Structure formats: structure tokens, C-alpha cells
Tab-separated table of C-alpha atoms in Angstrom:
chain	number	residue	atom	x	y	z
H	1	VAL	CA	-58.927	182.380	14.741
H	2	SER	CA	-59.147	178.616	15.277
H	3	ALA	CA	-58.347	176.298	12.410
H	4	CYS	CA	-58.729	172.623	11.701
H	5	PRO	CA	-55.420	170.682	11.900
H	6	TYR	CA	-56.034	169.824	8.255
H	7	LYS	CA	-55.616	173.546	7.440
H	8	LYS	CA	-59.127	173.861	6.090
H	9	VAL	CA	-60.384	177.018	7.783
H	10	TYR	CA	-64.098	177.519	7.433
H	11	TYR	CA	-64.827	181.206	6.908
H	12	ASN	CA	-68.384	182.296	7.602
H	13	TRP	CA	-69.130	185.035	5.097
H	14	SER	CA	-72.286	186.062	6.913
H	15	THR	CA	-70.677	186.692	10.302
H	16	GLY	CA	-67.159	187.526	9.152
H	17	LYS	CA	-65.619	184.833	11.362
H	18	SER	CA	-63.293	181.921	10.862
H	19	GLU	CA	-64.887	179.058	12.743
H	20	LYS	CA	-63.749	175.881	14.411
H	21	CYS	CA	-64.309	172.308	13.307
H	22	ILE	CA	-67.515	171.793	11.347
H	23	LEU	CA	-66.969	168.029	11.239
H	24	CYS	CA	-65.778	168.394	7.644
H	25	PHE	CA	-69.311	169.097	6.499
H	26	PRO	CA	-68.261	169.478	2.840
H	27	ARG	CA	-66.998	165.884	3.030
H	28	MET	CA	-69.944	164.523	4.980
H	29	GLU	CA	-72.509	165.995	2.613
H	30	THR	CA	-71.036	163.738	-0.083
H	31	GLY	CA	-71.082	160.673	2.184
H	32	GLN	CA	-67.404	160.824	3.181
H	33	ALA	CA	-66.042	160.615	6.718
H	34	PRO	CA	-64.416	163.673	8.342
H	35	ALA	CA	-60.685	163.880	7.673
H	36	CYS	CA	-59.695	163.261	11.306
H	37	ALA	CA	-61.782	160.085	11.525
H	38	HIS	CA	-60.728	158.895	8.091
H	39	SER	CA	-57.019	159.198	8.899
H	40	CYS	CA	-57.149	157.847	12.477
H	41	VAL	CA	-54.172	155.485	12.658
H	42	GLY	CA	-55.794	153.477	15.429
H	43	ARG	CA	-58.961	152.898	13.401
H	44	ILE	CA	-61.002	153.443	16.548
H	45	ARG	CA	-63.503	155.911	15.134
H	46	TYR	CA	-66.818	154.834	13.690
H	47	MET	CA	-69.649	156.972	12.358
H	48	GLY	CA	-73.198	156.043	11.477
H	49	LEU	CA	-76.788	157.159	11.457
H	50	LEU	CA	-79.191	156.684	14.374
H	51	LEU	CA	-82.943	157.226	14.259
H	52	TYR	CA	-84.371	158.452	17.557
H	53	ASP	CA	-87.647	159.637	19.045
H	54	ALA	CA	-87.203	163.332	19.877
H	55	ASP	CA	-90.384	163.312	21.975
H	56	ARG	CA	-88.598	161.132	24.550
H	57	ILE	CA	-85.765	163.598	25.117
H	58	PRO	CA	-87.324	165.453	28.119
H	59	SER	CA	-88.203	162.260	30.024
H	60	ALA	CA	-84.825	160.683	29.219
H	61	ALA	CA	-82.962	163.712	30.574
H	62	GLN	CA	-85.062	164.142	33.708
H	63	GLY	CA	-84.519	160.735	35.287
H	64	GLU	CA	-83.724	160.926	38.983
H	65	ASP	CA	-81.345	157.953	39.286
H	66	PRO	CA	-78.103	158.513	37.311
H	67	ALA	CA	-77.725	154.738	36.932
H	68	ASP	CA	-80.952	154.651	34.874
H	69	LEU	CA	-80.006	157.465	32.487
H	70	VAL	CA	-78.141	155.212	30.052
H	71	ASP	CA	-81.126	152.945	29.470
H	72	ALA	CA	-83.373	155.995	29.123
H	73	GLN	CA	-81.117	157.424	26.419
H	74	LEU	CA	-80.798	154.122	24.576
H	75	ASP	CA	-84.576	153.669	24.639
H	76	MET	CA	-84.826	156.829	22.513
H	77	ILE	CA	-82.994	155.093	19.662
H	78	LEU	CA	-85.438	153.457	17.270
H	79	ASP	CA	-85.193	150.176	15.386
H	80	PRO	CA	-84.465	151.058	11.734
H	81	PHE	CA	-85.908	147.711	10.630
H	82	ASP	CA	-89.285	148.368	12.273
H	83	PRO	CA	-91.881	149.006	9.525
H	84	ALA	CA	-93.556	151.679	11.664
H	85	VAL	CA	-90.229	153.480	12.154
H	86	ILE	CA	-89.482	153.286	8.425
H	87	ALA	CA	-92.905	154.700	7.601
H	88	GLY	CA	-92.427	157.521	10.111
H	89	ALA	CA	-88.990	158.346	8.727
H	90	LYS	CA	-90.320	158.537	5.190
H	91	ALA	CA	-93.177	160.731	6.369
H	92	GLU	CA	-90.560	163.138	7.760
H	93	GLY	CA	-88.840	163.326	4.382
H	94	MET	CA	-86.073	160.730	4.743
H	95	ASP	CA	-85.329	158.839	1.571
H	96	ASP	CA	-84.370	155.189	1.187
H	97	ALA	CA	-80.616	155.948	1.231
H	98	TRP	CA	-80.830	157.389	4.744
H	99	ILE	CA	-82.910	154.481	5.985
H	100	ARG	CA	-80.446	151.965	4.525
H	101	CYS	CA	-77.594	153.792	6.249
H	102	ALA	CA	-79.469	153.612	9.559
H	103	GLN	CA	-79.955	149.866	9.072
H	104	ASN	CA	-76.255	149.331	8.311
H	105	SER	CA	-74.997	151.768	10.942
H	106	PRO	CA	-72.055	150.404	12.978
H	107	ILE	CA	-73.149	152.676	15.826
H	108	TYR	CA	-76.531	150.976	15.996
H	109	LYS	CA	-74.784	147.610	16.272
H	110	PHE	CA	-72.443	148.785	19.040
H	111	VAL	CA	-75.111	150.595	21.025
H	112	LYS	CA	-78.389	148.736	20.532
H	113	GLU	CA	-77.703	145.275	19.121
H	114	TRP	CA	-74.573	144.317	21.061
H	115	ARG	CA	-74.881	146.939	23.840
H	116	ILE	CA	-71.133	147.307	24.298
H	117	ALA	CA	-70.921	151.092	23.811
H	118	LEU	CA	-72.057	153.705	26.326
H	119	PRO	CA	-72.426	157.501	26.370
H	120	LEU	CA	-69.922	159.671	28.204
H	121	HIS	CA	-71.121	161.070	31.550
H	122	PRO	CA	-74.844	160.399	31.158
H	123	GLU	CA	-75.415	162.186	34.477
H	124	TYR	CA	-74.748	165.472	32.665
H	125	ARG	CA	-78.027	164.834	30.805
H	126	THR	CA	-76.761	166.298	27.541
H	127	LEU	CA	-77.810	163.151	25.635
H	128	ALA	CA	-74.964	163.563	23.160
H	129	MET	CA	-75.029	160.816	20.545
H	130	MET	CA	-71.384	159.884	21.030
H	131	PHE	CA	-70.633	156.466	22.467
H	132	TYR	CA	-67.537	154.725	23.800
H	133	VAL	CA	-66.547	151.085	24.254
H	134	PRO	CA	-64.953	150.576	27.700
H	135	PRO	CA	-61.319	149.426	27.353
H	136	LEU	CA	-60.524	145.732	27.664
H	137	SER	CA	-56.721	145.743	27.325
H	138	PRO	CA	-55.923	146.242	31.029
H	139	VAL	CA	-58.127	143.254	31.869
H	140	VAL	CA	-56.472	140.998	29.318
H	141	SER	CA	-53.014	142.110	30.429
H	142	THR	CA	-53.859	141.076	33.971
H	143	ILE	CA	-55.127	137.709	32.804
H	144	GLU	CA	-52.154	137.001	30.577
H	145	ASN	CA	-49.747	137.810	33.404
H	146	GLY	CA	-51.091	134.835	35.289
H	147	LEU	CA	-53.031	136.738	37.917
H	148	VAL	CA	-56.286	135.179	36.765
H	149	LYS	CA	-56.767	131.498	36.007
H	150	LEU	CA	-57.589	130.750	32.357
H	151	ASP	CA	-57.546	126.958	32.494
H	152	VAL	CA	-60.831	125.286	31.658
H	153	GLY	CA	-61.415	121.959	33.344
H	154	ASP	CA	-62.773	118.881	31.608
H	155	GLU	CA	-65.824	118.624	33.814
H	156	GLN	CA	-66.948	122.233	33.938
H	157	VAL	CA	-65.994	125.615	32.649
H	158	ASP	CA	-63.999	127.700	35.091
H	159	PHE	CA	-65.525	131.171	34.955
H	160	GLU	CA	-63.059	132.642	37.421
H	161	MET	CA	-61.683	135.051	34.808
H	162	PHE	CA	-65.053	136.775	34.627
H	163	TYR	CA	-65.122	137.397	38.359
H	164	ASN	CA	-61.713	139.077	38.452
H	165	LEU	CA	-62.509	142.078	36.314
H	166	ASP	CA	-61.914	144.281	39.354
H	167	LYS	CA	-58.184	143.489	39.094
H	168	ALA	CA	-57.976	145.559	35.934
H	169	ARG	CA	-55.634	148.539	35.827
H	170	LEU	CA	-58.629	150.813	35.207
H	171	PRO	CA	-61.001	150.256	38.137
H	172	ILE	CA	-64.570	149.257	37.324
H	173	GLN	CA	-65.815	152.106	39.505
H	174	TYR	CA	-63.841	154.619	37.455
H	175	LEU	CA	-65.257	153.311	34.166
H	176	ALA	CA	-68.754	153.315	35.642
H	177	ASN	CA	-68.381	156.943	36.676
H	178	LEU	CA	-67.374	157.776	33.104
H	179	PHE	CA	-69.882	155.790	31.085
H	180	SER	CA	-72.795	154.395	33.067
H	181	GLY	CA	-73.768	156.874	35.761
H	182	GLY	CA	-72.115	154.715	38.427
H	183	ASN	CA	-73.733	151.443	37.331
H	184	GLU	CA	-70.777	149.060	37.715
H	185	GLU	CA	-72.626	145.940	36.609
H	186	MET	CA	-73.296	147.549	33.224
H	187	ILE	CA	-69.531	147.845	32.727
H	188	ARG	CA	-68.907	144.263	33.854
H	189	VAL	CA	-71.450	142.926	31.362
H	190	ILE	CA	-69.634	144.670	28.512
H	191	LEU	CA	-66.168	143.529	29.601
H	192	ARG	CA	-67.356	139.927	29.996
H	193	LYS	CA	-68.729	139.932	26.463
H	194	MET	CA	-65.543	141.407	25.016
H	195	LEU	CA	-63.393	138.970	26.998
H	196	ALA	CA	-65.483	136.063	25.710
H	197	VAL	CA	-64.829	137.189	22.132
H	198	ARG	CA	-61.098	137.329	22.864
H	199	MET	CA	-61.214	133.799	24.307
H	200	LEU	CA	-63.185	132.542	21.307
H	201	LYS	CA	-60.649	133.818	18.787
H	202	ARG	CA	-57.770	132.462	20.860
H	203	ARG	CA	-59.400	129.029	20.974
H	204	GLN	CA	-59.988	129.100	17.208
H	205	SER	CA	-56.361	130.076	16.587
H	206	VAL	CA	-54.840	127.498	18.936
H	207	GLU	CA	-57.261	124.580	18.733
H	208	GLY	CA	-58.700	125.299	15.296
H	209	GLU	CA	-62.265	124.710	16.426
H	210	VAL	CA	-64.998	125.888	18.763
H	211	ASP	CA	-65.738	123.275	21.382
H	212	GLU	CA	-68.637	122.951	23.793
H	213	GLN	CA	-66.755	124.679	26.601
H	214	THR	CA	-66.142	127.748	24.471
H	215	GLU	CA	-69.822	127.907	23.614
H	216	ARG	CA	-70.607	127.763	27.343
H	217	VAL	CA	-68.204	130.640	27.957
H	218	LEU	CA	-69.995	132.690	25.305
H	219	GLU	CA	-73.362	131.840	26.820
H	220	PHE	CA	-72.170	132.817	30.282
H	221	ALA	CA	-70.990	136.175	28.910
H	222	GLY	CA	-74.406	136.846	27.367
H	223	THR	CA	-73.516	136.309	23.715
H	224	ASP	CA	-73.357	133.561	21.111
H	225	LEU	CA	-71.056	132.455	18.316
H	226	GLU	CA	-72.769	134.489	15.584
H	227	GLU	CA	-72.757	137.714	17.595
H	228	ALA	CA	-69.193	137.177	18.797
H	229	GLU	CA	-67.950	136.706	15.229
H	230	ALA	CA	-69.785	139.855	14.126
H	231	MET	CA	-68.244	141.881	16.963
H	232	TYR	CA	-64.798	140.554	16.092
H	233	ARG	CA	-65.131	141.507	12.436
H	234	LEU	CA	-66.369	145.027	13.120
H	235	THR	CA	-63.904	145.811	15.905
H	236	THR	CA	-60.797	144.100	14.517
H	237	ILE	CA	-60.884	143.812	10.725
H	238	PRO	CA	-63.401	146.399	9.494
H	239	THR	CA	-63.121	148.070	6.123
H	240	LEU	CA	-63.520	151.803	5.694
H	241	ASP	CA	-67.041	151.242	4.413
H	242	ASP	CA	-67.832	149.199	7.542
H	243	ARG	CA	-66.648	151.949	9.884
H	244	PHE	CA	-68.285	154.890	8.169
H	245	VAL	CA	-71.834	154.456	6.914
H	246	LEU	CA	-72.926	157.962	6.018
H	247	PRO	CA	-75.708	158.996	3.641
H	248	PRO	CA	-74.950	161.614	0.972
H	249	TYR	CA	-76.740	164.888	1.596
H	250	HIS	CA	-79.023	166.274	-1.079
H	251	ARG	CA	-77.308	169.613	-1.460
H	252	GLU	CA	-79.135	170.298	-4.719
H	253	MET	CA	-82.408	170.271	-2.795
H	254	ALA	CA	-81.048	172.632	-0.143
H	255	ILE	CA	-79.822	175.066	-2.768
H	256	GLU	CA	-83.193	174.935	-4.471
H	257	ALA	CA	-85.072	175.617	-1.251
H	258	TRP	CA	-82.727	178.184	0.306
H	259	GLU	CA	-80.095	180.594	-0.873
H	260	ASP	CA	-76.685	178.966	-1.217
H	261	PRO	CA	-74.358	180.586	1.369
H	262	LEU	CA	-71.336	179.871	-0.825
H	263	ASP	CA	-72.691	182.353	-3.375
H	264	HIS	CA	-71.335	185.076	-1.095
H	265	LYS	CA	-67.817	183.669	-1.020
H	266	GLY	CA	-65.307	186.201	-2.298
H	267	GLU	CA	-67.794	188.790	-3.415
H	268	THR	CA	-67.069	191.346	-0.694
H	269	GLY	CA	-63.353	190.927	-0.029
H	270	LEU	CA	-62.702	191.822	3.592
H	271	GLY	CA	-66.142	193.316	4.035
H	272	TYR	CA	-69.277	191.602	5.256
H	273	VAL	CA	-72.583	190.747	3.695
H	274	GLN	CA	-74.115	191.957	6.934
H	275	ILE	CA	-72.871	193.303	10.248
H	276	PRO	CA	-71.165	190.430	12.112
H	277	ILE	CA	-73.413	188.871	14.711
H	278	ARG	CA	-71.276	188.651	17.822
H	279	GLY	CA	-71.776	185.575	19.928
H	280	ALA	CA	-73.823	183.799	17.274
């Protein structure tokens, strides 16, 4: 018997089994985050809704070049602000609450808008909708130890710090093998953007303003002031409602359409409603 660390064992009264994590479904169906994510002391977990085109799954998984698999998977994710996507979602039975959650999803911002989060091992072709932001700390530690020049000259911006990402404690090649199918440039683009945000906030704290050179740094990293501020807020000072944007499930509709499995709870003691289905 495997149990959740929160001591909430889910007992399946149809199969007669105690099951593993169900992602705290009783919490999620009311719009709450799973207990593990809610209590994460590092506040590194985010959950949100993504709309995707299921018809693109076979082509996305069958790409020949592993380096192209990430883009193929991200292309499956649809724009929740697109009127055609909204109309299609409503035609499939999604209500306005689900569409609003998709529009406010932090995952959509990380993955599609800012493109700083990547799937794990895309070469496995599982297309799991779990995404990770490559770590920046080792890069910043290297920079702050004086191994990379941070000074910005009066005449031109010194972009040397962006070309020394390979001095990080975690090699770029290693991160690329984890998150981008070996595409190292995809990792560098993300780290440059995150480093530019770090430089922006440092300049604001020290100088109290954003000068022209800082704006050029942001431009070189492929971002702008508005996007950099949005990334800072969501990654550094998010509220619980910012991190978890989950729609409440309509359990009353499910109970009306199908038999409620919880009706069986406790009615047979140690017996089973039916013969346990092994391996199911």
C-alpha cells in the first residue's frame, strides 16, 4: 500500500486497492492546489490550464530531429485569447471559468509567452505537460565571483556576460540534454533572458532608474522592460492565486451524468463491490 505523505490514502472501492497520489483530486475539483504544491517552501511549483490541439499529438511525437521536438510540442498549445480557440473550447463543453483560467494560466506565460520553460526529456516523446525553467543560480554565482565582467562602458554595452554562460556550474550541454533535446542555443536564450531580468532589478535597486544601457541589455537578451517586470513579479513575488490558477470542477454535473463512486464508500466493509481488477 502506497500512501500520500499527507496521510490521505485514496481507497478505490471498485478495485479494492489503496492507490498512490491522485494529485489531490478532491482539492483540485474545488479549484485548490494539491497539498504538496500548496505547501512547497521554495514556492517553485506553479499549476495552470493549457488548451492544446490533440490532433497534433502524432506529428509532434514523430519528429525525427530531437532538437525540433520542443517546438513541435509547444506548437500544440493554443492561444486562449484567440476567438476561434475560445469558440472551439465552448463547442467542446468548456465554460467561461475554464477559459478564463487558461487565459490567466502562469504555465501559459512561462511556456508560450515568455518561452523560458521547457519539457523534460522531449526525446522520450511522451509529451507530458510538465515544464521546467533551467536554473540560473550557478551562472549568477560565477558572475558575482568576478569570473565574468559586469562593467558596462559609457560608449557601448559590454555583453561579455552573455557569452560566458558556458562557465556555469551546470554545463549548457547537460541542461540541453535534459530540456531541449540537445538544442544548446535554446537553453542559452532562456538564461540570457533571465540574466537580463536579474541585471534590470539590480540596476533599479542600486541606481534607482532604468537607463538606456539597461534597455539595450534587455533588447539584446530578447525581452523588454514590460516583459522583464512581468517575469520578475511571477517568479519572485507571486501570490498563491498567481501560482495556482485552477478552475473548479463541476462535480454536480458528473454526479448527475454518472453514478457517484463515493456512494460505495463504507457500504461493504472489507468486501468489494466487484472482483478486484488486477493491473487496472
